[in-house]
Coordinates of C-alpha atoms and ligand atoms in Angstrom, one line a residue:
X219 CA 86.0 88.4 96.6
X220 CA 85.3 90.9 99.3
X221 CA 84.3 94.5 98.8
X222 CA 86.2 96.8 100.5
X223 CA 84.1 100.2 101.1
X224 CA 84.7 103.3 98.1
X225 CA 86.5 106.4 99.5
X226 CA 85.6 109.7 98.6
X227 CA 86.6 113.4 99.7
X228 CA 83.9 115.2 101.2
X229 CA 83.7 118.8 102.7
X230 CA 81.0 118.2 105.3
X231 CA 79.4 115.6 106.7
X232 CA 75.7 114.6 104.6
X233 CA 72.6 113.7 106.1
X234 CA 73.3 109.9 104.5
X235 CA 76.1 109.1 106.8
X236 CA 75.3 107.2 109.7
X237 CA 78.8 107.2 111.9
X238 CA 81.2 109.7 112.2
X239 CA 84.5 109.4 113.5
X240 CA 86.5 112.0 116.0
X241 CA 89.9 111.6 116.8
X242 CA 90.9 112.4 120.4
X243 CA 94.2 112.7 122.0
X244 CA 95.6 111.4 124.8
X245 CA 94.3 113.7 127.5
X246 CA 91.9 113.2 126.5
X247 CA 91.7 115.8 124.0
X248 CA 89.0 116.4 121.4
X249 CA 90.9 117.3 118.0
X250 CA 89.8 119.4 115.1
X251 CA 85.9 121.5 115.3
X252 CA 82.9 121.1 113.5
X253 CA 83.0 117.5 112.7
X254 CA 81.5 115.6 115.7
X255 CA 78.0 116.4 117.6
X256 CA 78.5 118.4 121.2
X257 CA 80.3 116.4 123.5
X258 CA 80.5 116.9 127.4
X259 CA 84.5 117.1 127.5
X260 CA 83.9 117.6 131.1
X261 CA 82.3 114.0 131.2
X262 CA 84.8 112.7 128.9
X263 CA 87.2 113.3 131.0
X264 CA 85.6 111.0 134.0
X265 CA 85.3 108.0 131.6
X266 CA 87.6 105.4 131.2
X267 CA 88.4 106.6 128.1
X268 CA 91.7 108.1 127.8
X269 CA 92.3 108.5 123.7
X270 CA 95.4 105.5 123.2
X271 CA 96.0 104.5 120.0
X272 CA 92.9 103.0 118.6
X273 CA 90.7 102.3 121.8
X274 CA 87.4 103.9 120.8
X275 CA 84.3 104.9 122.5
X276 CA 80.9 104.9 120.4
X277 CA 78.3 107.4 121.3
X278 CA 75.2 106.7 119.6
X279 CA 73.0 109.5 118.9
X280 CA 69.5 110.2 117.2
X281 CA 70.9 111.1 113.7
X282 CA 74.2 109.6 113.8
X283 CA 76.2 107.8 115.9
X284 CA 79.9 109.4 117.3
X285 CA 83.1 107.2 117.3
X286 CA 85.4 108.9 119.2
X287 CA 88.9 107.2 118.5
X288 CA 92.1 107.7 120.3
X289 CA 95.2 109.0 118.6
X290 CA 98.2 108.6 121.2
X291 CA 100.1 111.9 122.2
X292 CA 98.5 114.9 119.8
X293 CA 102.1 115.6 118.9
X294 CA 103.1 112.1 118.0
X295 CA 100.0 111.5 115.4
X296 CA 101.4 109.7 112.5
X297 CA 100.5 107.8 109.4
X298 CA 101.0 104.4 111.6
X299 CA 98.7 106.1 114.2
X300 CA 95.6 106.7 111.8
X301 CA 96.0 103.7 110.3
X302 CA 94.8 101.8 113.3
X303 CA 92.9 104.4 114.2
X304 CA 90.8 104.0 111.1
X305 CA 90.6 100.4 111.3
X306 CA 89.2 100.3 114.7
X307 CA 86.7 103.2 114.0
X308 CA 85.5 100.9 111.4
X309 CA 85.8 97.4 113.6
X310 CA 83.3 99.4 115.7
X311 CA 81.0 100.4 113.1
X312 CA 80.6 96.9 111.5
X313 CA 77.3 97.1 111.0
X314 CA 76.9 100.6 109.6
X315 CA 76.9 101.5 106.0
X316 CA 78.5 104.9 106.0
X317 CA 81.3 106.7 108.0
X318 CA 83.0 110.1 108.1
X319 CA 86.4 110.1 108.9
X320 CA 87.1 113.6 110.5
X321 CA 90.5 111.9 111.5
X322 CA 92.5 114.5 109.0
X323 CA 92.2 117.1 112.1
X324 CA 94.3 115.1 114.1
X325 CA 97.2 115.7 112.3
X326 CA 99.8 117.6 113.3
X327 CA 100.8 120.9 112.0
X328 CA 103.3 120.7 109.2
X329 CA 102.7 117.0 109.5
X330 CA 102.0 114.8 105.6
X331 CA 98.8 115.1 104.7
X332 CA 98.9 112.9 101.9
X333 CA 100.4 109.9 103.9
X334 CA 97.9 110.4 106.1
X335 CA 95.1 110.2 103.9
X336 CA 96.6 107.0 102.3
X337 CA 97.0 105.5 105.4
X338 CA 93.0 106.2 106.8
X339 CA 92.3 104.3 103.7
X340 CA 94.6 101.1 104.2
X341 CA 93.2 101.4 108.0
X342 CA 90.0 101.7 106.6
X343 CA 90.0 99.2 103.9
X344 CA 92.0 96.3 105.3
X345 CA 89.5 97.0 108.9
X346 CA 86.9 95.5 107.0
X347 CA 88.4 92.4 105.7
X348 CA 86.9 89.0 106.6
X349 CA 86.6 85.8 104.7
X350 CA 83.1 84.5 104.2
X351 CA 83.1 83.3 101.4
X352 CA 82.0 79.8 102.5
X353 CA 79.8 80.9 105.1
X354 CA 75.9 80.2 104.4
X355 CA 75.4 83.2 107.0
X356 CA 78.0 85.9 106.3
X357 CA 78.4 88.7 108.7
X358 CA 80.4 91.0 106.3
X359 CA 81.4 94.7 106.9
X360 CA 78.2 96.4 105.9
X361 CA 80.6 99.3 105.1
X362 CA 79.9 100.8 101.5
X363 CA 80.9 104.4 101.5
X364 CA 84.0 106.1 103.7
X365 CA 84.0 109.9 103.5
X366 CA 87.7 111.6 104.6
X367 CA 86.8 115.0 105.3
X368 CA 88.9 118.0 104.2
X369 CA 88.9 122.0 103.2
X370 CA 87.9 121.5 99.1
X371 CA 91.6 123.1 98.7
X372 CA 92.7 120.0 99.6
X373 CA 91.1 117.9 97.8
X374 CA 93.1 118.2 94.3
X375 CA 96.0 117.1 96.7
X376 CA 94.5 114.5 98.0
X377 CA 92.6 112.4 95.5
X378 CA 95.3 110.8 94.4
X379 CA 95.9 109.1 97.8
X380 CA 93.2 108.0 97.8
X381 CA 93.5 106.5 94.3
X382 CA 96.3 104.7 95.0
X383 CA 95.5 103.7 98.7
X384 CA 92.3 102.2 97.2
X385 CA 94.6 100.2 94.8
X386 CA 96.8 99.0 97.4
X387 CA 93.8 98.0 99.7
X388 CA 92.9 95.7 97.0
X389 CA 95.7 94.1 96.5
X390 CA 96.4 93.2 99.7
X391 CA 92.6 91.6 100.2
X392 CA 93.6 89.6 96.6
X393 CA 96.9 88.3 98.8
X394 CA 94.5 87.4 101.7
X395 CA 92.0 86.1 99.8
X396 CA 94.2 83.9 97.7
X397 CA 95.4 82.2 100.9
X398 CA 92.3 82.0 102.6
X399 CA 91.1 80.0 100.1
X400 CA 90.4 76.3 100.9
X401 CA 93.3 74.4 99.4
X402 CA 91.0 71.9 97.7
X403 CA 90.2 74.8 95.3
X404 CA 93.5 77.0 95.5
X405 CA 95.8 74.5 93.6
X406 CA 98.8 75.4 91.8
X407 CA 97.0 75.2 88.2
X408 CA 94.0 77.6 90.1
X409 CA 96.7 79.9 90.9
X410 CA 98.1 80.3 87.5
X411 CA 94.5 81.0 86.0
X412 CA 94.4 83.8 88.9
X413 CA 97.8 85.3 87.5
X414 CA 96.7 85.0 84.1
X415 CA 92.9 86.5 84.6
X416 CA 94.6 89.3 86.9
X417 CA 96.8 89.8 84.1
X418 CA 94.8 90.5 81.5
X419 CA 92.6 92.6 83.5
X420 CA 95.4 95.3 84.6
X421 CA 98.0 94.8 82.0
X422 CA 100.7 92.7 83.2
X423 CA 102.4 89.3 80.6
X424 CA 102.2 86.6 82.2
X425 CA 103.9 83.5 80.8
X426 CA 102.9 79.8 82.6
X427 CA 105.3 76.6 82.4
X428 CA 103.5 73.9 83.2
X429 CA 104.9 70.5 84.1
X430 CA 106.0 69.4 80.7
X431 CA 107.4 73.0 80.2
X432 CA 109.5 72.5 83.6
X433 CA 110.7 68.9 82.3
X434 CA 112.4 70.6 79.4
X435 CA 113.8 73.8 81.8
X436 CA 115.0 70.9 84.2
X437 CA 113.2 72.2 87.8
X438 CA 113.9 69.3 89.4
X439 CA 113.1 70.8 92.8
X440 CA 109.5 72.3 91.5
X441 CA 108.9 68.5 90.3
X442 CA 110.0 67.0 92.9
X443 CA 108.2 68.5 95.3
X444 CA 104.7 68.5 93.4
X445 CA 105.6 64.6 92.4
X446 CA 103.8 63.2 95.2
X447 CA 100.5 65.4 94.3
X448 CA 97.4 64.8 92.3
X449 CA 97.6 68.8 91.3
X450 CA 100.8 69.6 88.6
X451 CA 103.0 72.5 89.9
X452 CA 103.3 75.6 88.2
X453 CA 106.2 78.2 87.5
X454 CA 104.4 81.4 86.9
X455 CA 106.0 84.5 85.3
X456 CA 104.6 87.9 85.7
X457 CA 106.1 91.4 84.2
X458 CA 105.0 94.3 84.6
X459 CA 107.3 97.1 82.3
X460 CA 107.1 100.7 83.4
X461 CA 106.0 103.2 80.7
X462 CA 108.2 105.5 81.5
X463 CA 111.4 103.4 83.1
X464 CA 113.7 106.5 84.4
X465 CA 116.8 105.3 85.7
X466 CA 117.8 102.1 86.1
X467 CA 117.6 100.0 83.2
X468 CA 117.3 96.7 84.8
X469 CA 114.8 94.4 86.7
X470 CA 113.9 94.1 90.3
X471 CA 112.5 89.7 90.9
X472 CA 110.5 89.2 93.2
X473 CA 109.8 85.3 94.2
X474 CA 107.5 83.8 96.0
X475 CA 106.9 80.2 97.8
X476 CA 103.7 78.6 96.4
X477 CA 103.1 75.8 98.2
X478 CA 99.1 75.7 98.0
X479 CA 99.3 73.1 100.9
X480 CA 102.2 71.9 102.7
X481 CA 100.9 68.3 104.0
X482 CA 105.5 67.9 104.6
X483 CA 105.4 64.8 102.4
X484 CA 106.4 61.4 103.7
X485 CA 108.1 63.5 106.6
X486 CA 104.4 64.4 107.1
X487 CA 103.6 67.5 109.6
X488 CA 101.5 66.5 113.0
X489 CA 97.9 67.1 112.9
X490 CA 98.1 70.3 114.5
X491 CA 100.9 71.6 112.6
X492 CA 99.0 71.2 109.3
X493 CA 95.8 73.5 110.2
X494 CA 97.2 76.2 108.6
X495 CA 99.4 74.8 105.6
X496 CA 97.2 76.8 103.1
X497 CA 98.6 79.4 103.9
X498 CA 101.9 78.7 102.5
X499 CA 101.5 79.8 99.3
X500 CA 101.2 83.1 101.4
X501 CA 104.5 84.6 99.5
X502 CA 103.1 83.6 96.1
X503 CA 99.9 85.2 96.8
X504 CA 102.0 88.5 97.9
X505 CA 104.2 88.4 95.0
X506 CA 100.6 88.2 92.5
X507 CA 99.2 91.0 94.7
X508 CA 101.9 93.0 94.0
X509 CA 102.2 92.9 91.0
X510 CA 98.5 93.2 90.4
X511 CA 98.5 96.7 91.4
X512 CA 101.5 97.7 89.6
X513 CA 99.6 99.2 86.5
X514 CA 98.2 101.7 88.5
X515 CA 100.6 102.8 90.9
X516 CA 103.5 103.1 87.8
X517 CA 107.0 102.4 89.7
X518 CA 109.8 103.3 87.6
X519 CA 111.5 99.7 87.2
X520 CA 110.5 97.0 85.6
X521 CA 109.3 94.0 88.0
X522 CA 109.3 90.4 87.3
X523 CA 107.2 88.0 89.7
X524 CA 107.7 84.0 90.1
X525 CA 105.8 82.1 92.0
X526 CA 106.8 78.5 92.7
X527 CA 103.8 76.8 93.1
X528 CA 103.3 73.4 94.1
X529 CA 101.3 71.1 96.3
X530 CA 103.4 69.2 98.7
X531 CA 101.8 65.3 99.4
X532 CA 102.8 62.1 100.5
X533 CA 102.3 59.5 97.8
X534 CA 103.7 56.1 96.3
X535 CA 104.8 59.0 93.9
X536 CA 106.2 61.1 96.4
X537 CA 110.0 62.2 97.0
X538 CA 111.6 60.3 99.5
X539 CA 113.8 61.0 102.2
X540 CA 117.4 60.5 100.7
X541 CA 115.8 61.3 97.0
X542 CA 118.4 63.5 95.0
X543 CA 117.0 66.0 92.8
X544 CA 118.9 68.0 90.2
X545 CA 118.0 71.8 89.9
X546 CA 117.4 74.0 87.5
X547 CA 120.8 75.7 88.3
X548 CA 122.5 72.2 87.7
X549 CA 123.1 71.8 91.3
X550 CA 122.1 68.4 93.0
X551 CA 120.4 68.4 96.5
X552 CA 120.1 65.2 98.8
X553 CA 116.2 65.7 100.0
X554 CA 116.8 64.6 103.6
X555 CA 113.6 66.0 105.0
X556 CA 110.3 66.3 102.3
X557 CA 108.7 69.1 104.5
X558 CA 111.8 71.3 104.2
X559 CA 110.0 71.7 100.5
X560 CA 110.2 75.3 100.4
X561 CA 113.8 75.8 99.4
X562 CA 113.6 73.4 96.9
X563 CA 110.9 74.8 94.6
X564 CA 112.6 78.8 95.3
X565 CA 116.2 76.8 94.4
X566 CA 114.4 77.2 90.5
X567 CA 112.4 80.2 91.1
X568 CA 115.3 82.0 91.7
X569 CA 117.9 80.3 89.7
X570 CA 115.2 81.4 86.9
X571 CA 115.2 85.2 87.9
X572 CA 119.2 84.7 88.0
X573 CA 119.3 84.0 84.5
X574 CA 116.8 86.3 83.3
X575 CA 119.1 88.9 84.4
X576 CA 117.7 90.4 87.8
X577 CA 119.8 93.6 88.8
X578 CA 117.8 92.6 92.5
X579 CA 115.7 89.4 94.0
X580 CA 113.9 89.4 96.8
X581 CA 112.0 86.3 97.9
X582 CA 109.1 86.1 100.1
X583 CA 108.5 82.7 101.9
X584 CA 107.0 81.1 104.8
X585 CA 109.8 78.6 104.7
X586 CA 111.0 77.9 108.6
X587 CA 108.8 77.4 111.9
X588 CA 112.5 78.1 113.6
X589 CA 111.9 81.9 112.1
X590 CA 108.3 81.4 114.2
X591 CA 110.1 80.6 117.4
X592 CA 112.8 83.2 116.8
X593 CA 110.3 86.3 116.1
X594 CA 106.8 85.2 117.1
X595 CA 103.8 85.9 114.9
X596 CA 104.0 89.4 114.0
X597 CA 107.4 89.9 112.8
X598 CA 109.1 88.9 109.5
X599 CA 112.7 87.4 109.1
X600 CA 115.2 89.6 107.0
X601 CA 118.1 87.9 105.4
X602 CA 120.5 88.9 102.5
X603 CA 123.9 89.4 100.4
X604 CA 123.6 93.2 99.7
X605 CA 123.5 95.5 102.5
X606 CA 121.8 98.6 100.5
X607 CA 118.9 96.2 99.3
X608 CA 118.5 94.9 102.8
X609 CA 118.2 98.5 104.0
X610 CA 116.0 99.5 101.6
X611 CA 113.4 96.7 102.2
X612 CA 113.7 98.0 105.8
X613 CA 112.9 101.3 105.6
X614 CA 110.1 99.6 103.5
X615 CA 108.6 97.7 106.0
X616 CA 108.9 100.7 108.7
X617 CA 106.9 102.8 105.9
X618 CA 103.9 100.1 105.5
X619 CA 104.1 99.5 109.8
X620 CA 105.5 95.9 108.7
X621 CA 107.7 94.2 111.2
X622 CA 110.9 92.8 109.8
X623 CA 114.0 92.1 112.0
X624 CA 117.4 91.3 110.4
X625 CA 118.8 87.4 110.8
X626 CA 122.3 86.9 109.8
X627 CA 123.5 84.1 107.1
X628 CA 126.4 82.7 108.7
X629 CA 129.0 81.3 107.0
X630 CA 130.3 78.6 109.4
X631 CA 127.0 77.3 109.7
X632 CA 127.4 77.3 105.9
X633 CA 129.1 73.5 106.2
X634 CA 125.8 72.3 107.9
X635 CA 124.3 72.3 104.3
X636 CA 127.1 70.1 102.9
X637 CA 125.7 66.7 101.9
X638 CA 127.7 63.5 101.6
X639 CA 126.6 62.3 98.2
X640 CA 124.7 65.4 96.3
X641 CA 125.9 69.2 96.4
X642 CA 123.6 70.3 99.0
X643 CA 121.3 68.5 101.6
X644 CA 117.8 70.1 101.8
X645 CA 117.9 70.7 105.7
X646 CA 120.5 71.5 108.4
X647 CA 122.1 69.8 111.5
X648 CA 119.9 69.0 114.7
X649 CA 116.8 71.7 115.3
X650 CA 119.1 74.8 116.0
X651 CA 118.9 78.1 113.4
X652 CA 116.7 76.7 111.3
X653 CA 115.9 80.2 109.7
X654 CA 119.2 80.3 108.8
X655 CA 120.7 77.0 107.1
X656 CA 117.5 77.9 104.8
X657 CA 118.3 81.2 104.3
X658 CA 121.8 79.7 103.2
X659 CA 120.4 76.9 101.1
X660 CA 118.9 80.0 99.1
X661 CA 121.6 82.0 98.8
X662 CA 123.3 78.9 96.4
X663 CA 121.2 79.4 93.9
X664 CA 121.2 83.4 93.8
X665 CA 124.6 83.7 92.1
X666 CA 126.2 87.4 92.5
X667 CA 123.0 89.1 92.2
X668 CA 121.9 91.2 95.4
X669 CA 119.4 89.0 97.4
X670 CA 117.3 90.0 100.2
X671 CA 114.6 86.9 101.6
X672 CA 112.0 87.3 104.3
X673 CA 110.5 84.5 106.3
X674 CA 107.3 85.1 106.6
X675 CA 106.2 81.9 108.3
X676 CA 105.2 84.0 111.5
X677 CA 102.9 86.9 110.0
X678 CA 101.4 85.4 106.8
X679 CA 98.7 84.5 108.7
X680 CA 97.7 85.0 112.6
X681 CA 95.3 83.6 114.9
X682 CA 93.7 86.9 115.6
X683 CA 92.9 90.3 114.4
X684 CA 94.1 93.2 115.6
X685 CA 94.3 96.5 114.0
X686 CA 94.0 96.5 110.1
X687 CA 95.6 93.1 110.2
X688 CA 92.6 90.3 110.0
X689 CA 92.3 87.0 111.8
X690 CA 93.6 83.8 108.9
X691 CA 95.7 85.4 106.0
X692 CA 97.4 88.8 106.3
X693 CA 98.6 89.8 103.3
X694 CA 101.8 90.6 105.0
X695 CA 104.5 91.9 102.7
X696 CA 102.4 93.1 99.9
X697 CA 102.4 97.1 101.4
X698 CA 106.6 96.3 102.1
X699 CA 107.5 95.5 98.7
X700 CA 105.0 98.1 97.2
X701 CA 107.1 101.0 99.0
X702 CA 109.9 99.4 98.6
X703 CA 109.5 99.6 95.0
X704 CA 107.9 102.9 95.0
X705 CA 111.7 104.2 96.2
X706 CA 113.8 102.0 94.7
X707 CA 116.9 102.8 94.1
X708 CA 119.3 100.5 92.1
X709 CA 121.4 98.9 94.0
X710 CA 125.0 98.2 93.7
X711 CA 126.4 95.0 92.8
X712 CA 129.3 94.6 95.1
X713 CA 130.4 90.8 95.1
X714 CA 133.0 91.8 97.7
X715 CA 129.9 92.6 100.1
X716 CA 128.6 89.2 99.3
X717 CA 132.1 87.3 99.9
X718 CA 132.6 89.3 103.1
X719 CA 129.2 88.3 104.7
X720 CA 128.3 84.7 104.1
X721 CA 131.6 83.9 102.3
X722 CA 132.3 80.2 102.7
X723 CA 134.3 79.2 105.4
X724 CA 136.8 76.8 104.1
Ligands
BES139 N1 105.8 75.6 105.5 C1 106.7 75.2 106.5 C2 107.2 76.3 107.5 C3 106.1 76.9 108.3 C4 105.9 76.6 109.6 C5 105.3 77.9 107.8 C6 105.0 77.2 110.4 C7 104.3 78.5 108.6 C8 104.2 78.2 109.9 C9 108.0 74.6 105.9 O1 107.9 74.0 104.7 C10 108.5 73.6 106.8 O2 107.8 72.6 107.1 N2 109.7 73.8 107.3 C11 110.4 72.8 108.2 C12 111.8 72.7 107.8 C13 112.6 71.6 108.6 C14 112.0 70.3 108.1 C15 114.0 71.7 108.2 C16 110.2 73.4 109.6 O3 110.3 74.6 109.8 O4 110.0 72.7 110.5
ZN140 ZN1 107.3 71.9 104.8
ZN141 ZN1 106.3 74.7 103.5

């Protein structure tokens, strides 16, 4: 488990820190007094150095060494802005043990103070991720303490933000960590002992069905899937109740795709293609993260998690092409393709959360390359039947700097999903809008309750860092869904919306 550096409030810079950090404007413009050593502006201004958003310049000095780090337009500093900031101020101090930030000076007057001091700490925190945990010589950020400077006034203010950005830090270094383990060790029965240890730490119920336990609930897509693996799949359950539910009285799901490794089955993946297949669990491991941090940041509504996990193998046991497999929601499904396993293990997940009563689901799942191609590696696929619920986990993702872009679920392509012998087939015609006949094999097992799903296949994890996002596993989605539930407001159940959208063609 990696450390992430503690944050404290600090007045004035002590004679134990070793790096402090300056913000400067586009200009370049040294912001806020007092904090940095003398610097020749005039000389500044000859360098290359022009203060963009996050390109730093490190001055080392006899005491302590200067990071000066650009901010953008002085007008236009934001939460997004200081996030990066902060990471790269920390990127370049990798081998320090402790940084001021002076970076509150650089915003703008008027501007949130809180959300900026909650988002120096995600920038801060998430800057200094990196998996080593099998490395035999690990080159971790030898970042222990970050100070955020501010007037004492301030600091009753600000504590809390720092509190609760701390939390959220951690829980997004969980998400990454969980998929950036080797998928030897991160099996589906690992995962549930995760759930259950995180569980009892903070204070969520968790509840495990194992395979006998799905037998008896009839997943026929979560067994089918795992049939062809050594490891058993596991549905895991985990509720956090608010102590003080204001509001709305019901649940908001939240599912995630488990697959600890994605080999495609008997329609195995190239070589190449299955590099990264740890990773796509990556939803699950959001979903946990989540709700790991729940306890502490207290949203109003009570949140269910299910993770779908399985391992997804080619066997003599294994589901074969043409297999049918009867779901938990009693609908039959014609497995045409065994790497288009995704669908079939959230086909349960969320017929589960359906009958539990969800007033909302959203899933989270790397489930298509097509949603790769469509939007590349940094941007998340947003589907959905409910309009507000789509909007809300937009204005979400814009809060936490995610990227999200809408994808419709048409409902002539609906008919590509038709089989000729079961209900459904598990994949649609030809290559084209992939992203889509997936996102409309999920919608037949979400009933009338407002759905949102985002294909994460792209950002769960990247091929290099940049910014607070690190190189493997992101954590993507885990800062969406915590603001997203942070303002949650119930949504509306309007079944006419649903019809109108995605109704089916015939
Ligand atoms: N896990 C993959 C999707 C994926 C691809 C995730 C690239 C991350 C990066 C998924 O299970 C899959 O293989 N989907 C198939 C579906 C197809 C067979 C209909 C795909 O996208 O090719
Ligand atoms: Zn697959
Ligand atoms: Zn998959």
């Amino acid at each position: 488990m990696t450390m992430a550096p503690t944050f404290s409030l600090a007045t004035s810079i002590g004679d134990s820190i070793n790096v402090v950090a300056v913000p400067v404007a586009k200009g370049p413009i040294i912001l806020g007094d007092g904090c940095g050593p003398e610097i020749d502006a005039a000389f500044l201004e000859t360098s290359s150095f022009k203060g963009k958003p996050g390109e730093t310049l490190v001055i080392p000095g006899a005491t302590r060494t200067t990071v000066m780090v650009g901010v953008g337009p002085a007008a236009k500093v934001d939460a997004h802005v200081l996030r990066r900031a902060a990471a790269s101020v920390v990127r370049a101090s990798w081998k320090r043990t402790s940084v001021a930030l002076c970076l509150l000076d650089a915003v703008p007057e008027g501007g949130d103070r809180e959300q900026a001091t909650k988002a120096l700490v995600e920038g801060a925190g998430l800057g200094t991720y990196r998996y080593m945990e099998h490395k035999s010589d690990p080159t971790p950020c030898k970042i222990t303490e970050v100070l955020m400077i501010a007037e004492a006034a301030e600091h009753g203010s600000l504590q809390p933000a720092i509190d609760q950005a701390s939390g959220v830090v951690e829980a997004v270094c969980l998400a990454r960590d969980l998929v950036n383990e080797p998928p030897n060790s991160m099996t589906p029965v690992r995962l549930a002992e995760v759930a259950i240890e995180v569980g009892e730490r903070v204070g969520l119920n968790v509840e495990v069905i194992d395979e006998q336990a799905a037998t008896e609930l009839g997943l026929g897509g979560l067994l089918g899937v795992a049939q062809g693996s050594d490891h058993p799949p596991r549905l895991i359950k985990m509720t956090y109740y608010p102590s003080n539910p204001t509001g709305s009285t019901g649940s908001v799901a939240l599912v995630g795709k488990g697959i600890t490794f994605d080999s495609g089955g008997l329609s195995l993946k190239p070589a190449d293609s299955m590099m990264t297949m740890k990773s796509d669990m990556a939803g699950a491991a959001a979903v946990l993260a989540t709700l790991s941090v729940l306890p502490l940041l207290k949203p109003a509504v009570k949140v269910v998690g299910y993770l779908a996990a399985a391992e997804n193998m080619p066997s003599g046991k294994a589901i074969r092409p043409g297999d049918v497999l009867k779901t938990r929601a009693g609908k039959t499904v014609e497995v045409l393709n065994t790497d288009a396993e995704g669908r079939l293990v959230l086909a349960d997940a969320l017929a589960l959360a359906v009958e539990d009563g969800a007033e909302a689901i959203i899933d989270l799942a790397t489930l298509t390359g097509a949603c790769v191609v469509a939007l590349g590696a940094k941007i998340a696929g947003l589907m959905g039947t409910n309009d507000d619920l789509k909007t809300q986990l937009q204005e979400a993702a814009s809060h936490a700097d995610e990227r999200v872009w809408p994808l419709p679920l048409p409902a002539e392509y609906r008919k590509q999903i038709d089989s000729d012998i079961a209900d459904l087939k598990n994949i649609g015609n030809g290559r084209y809008a992939g992203a889509l006949t997936a996102g409309l094999f999920l919608k037949e097992f979400t009933g009338k309750v407002p759905w949102a799903h985002l294909d994460i296949a792209g950002p769960a994890f990247v091929d290099s860092d940049d910014a607070w996002v690190a190189k493997g596993a992101t954590g993507f989605g885990v800062r969406t869904l915590l603001a997203f539930l942070d303002g949650y407001v119930a949504v509306s159940h309007d079944e006419d919306a649903i019809d109108d959208e995605v109704g089916d063609e015939d």
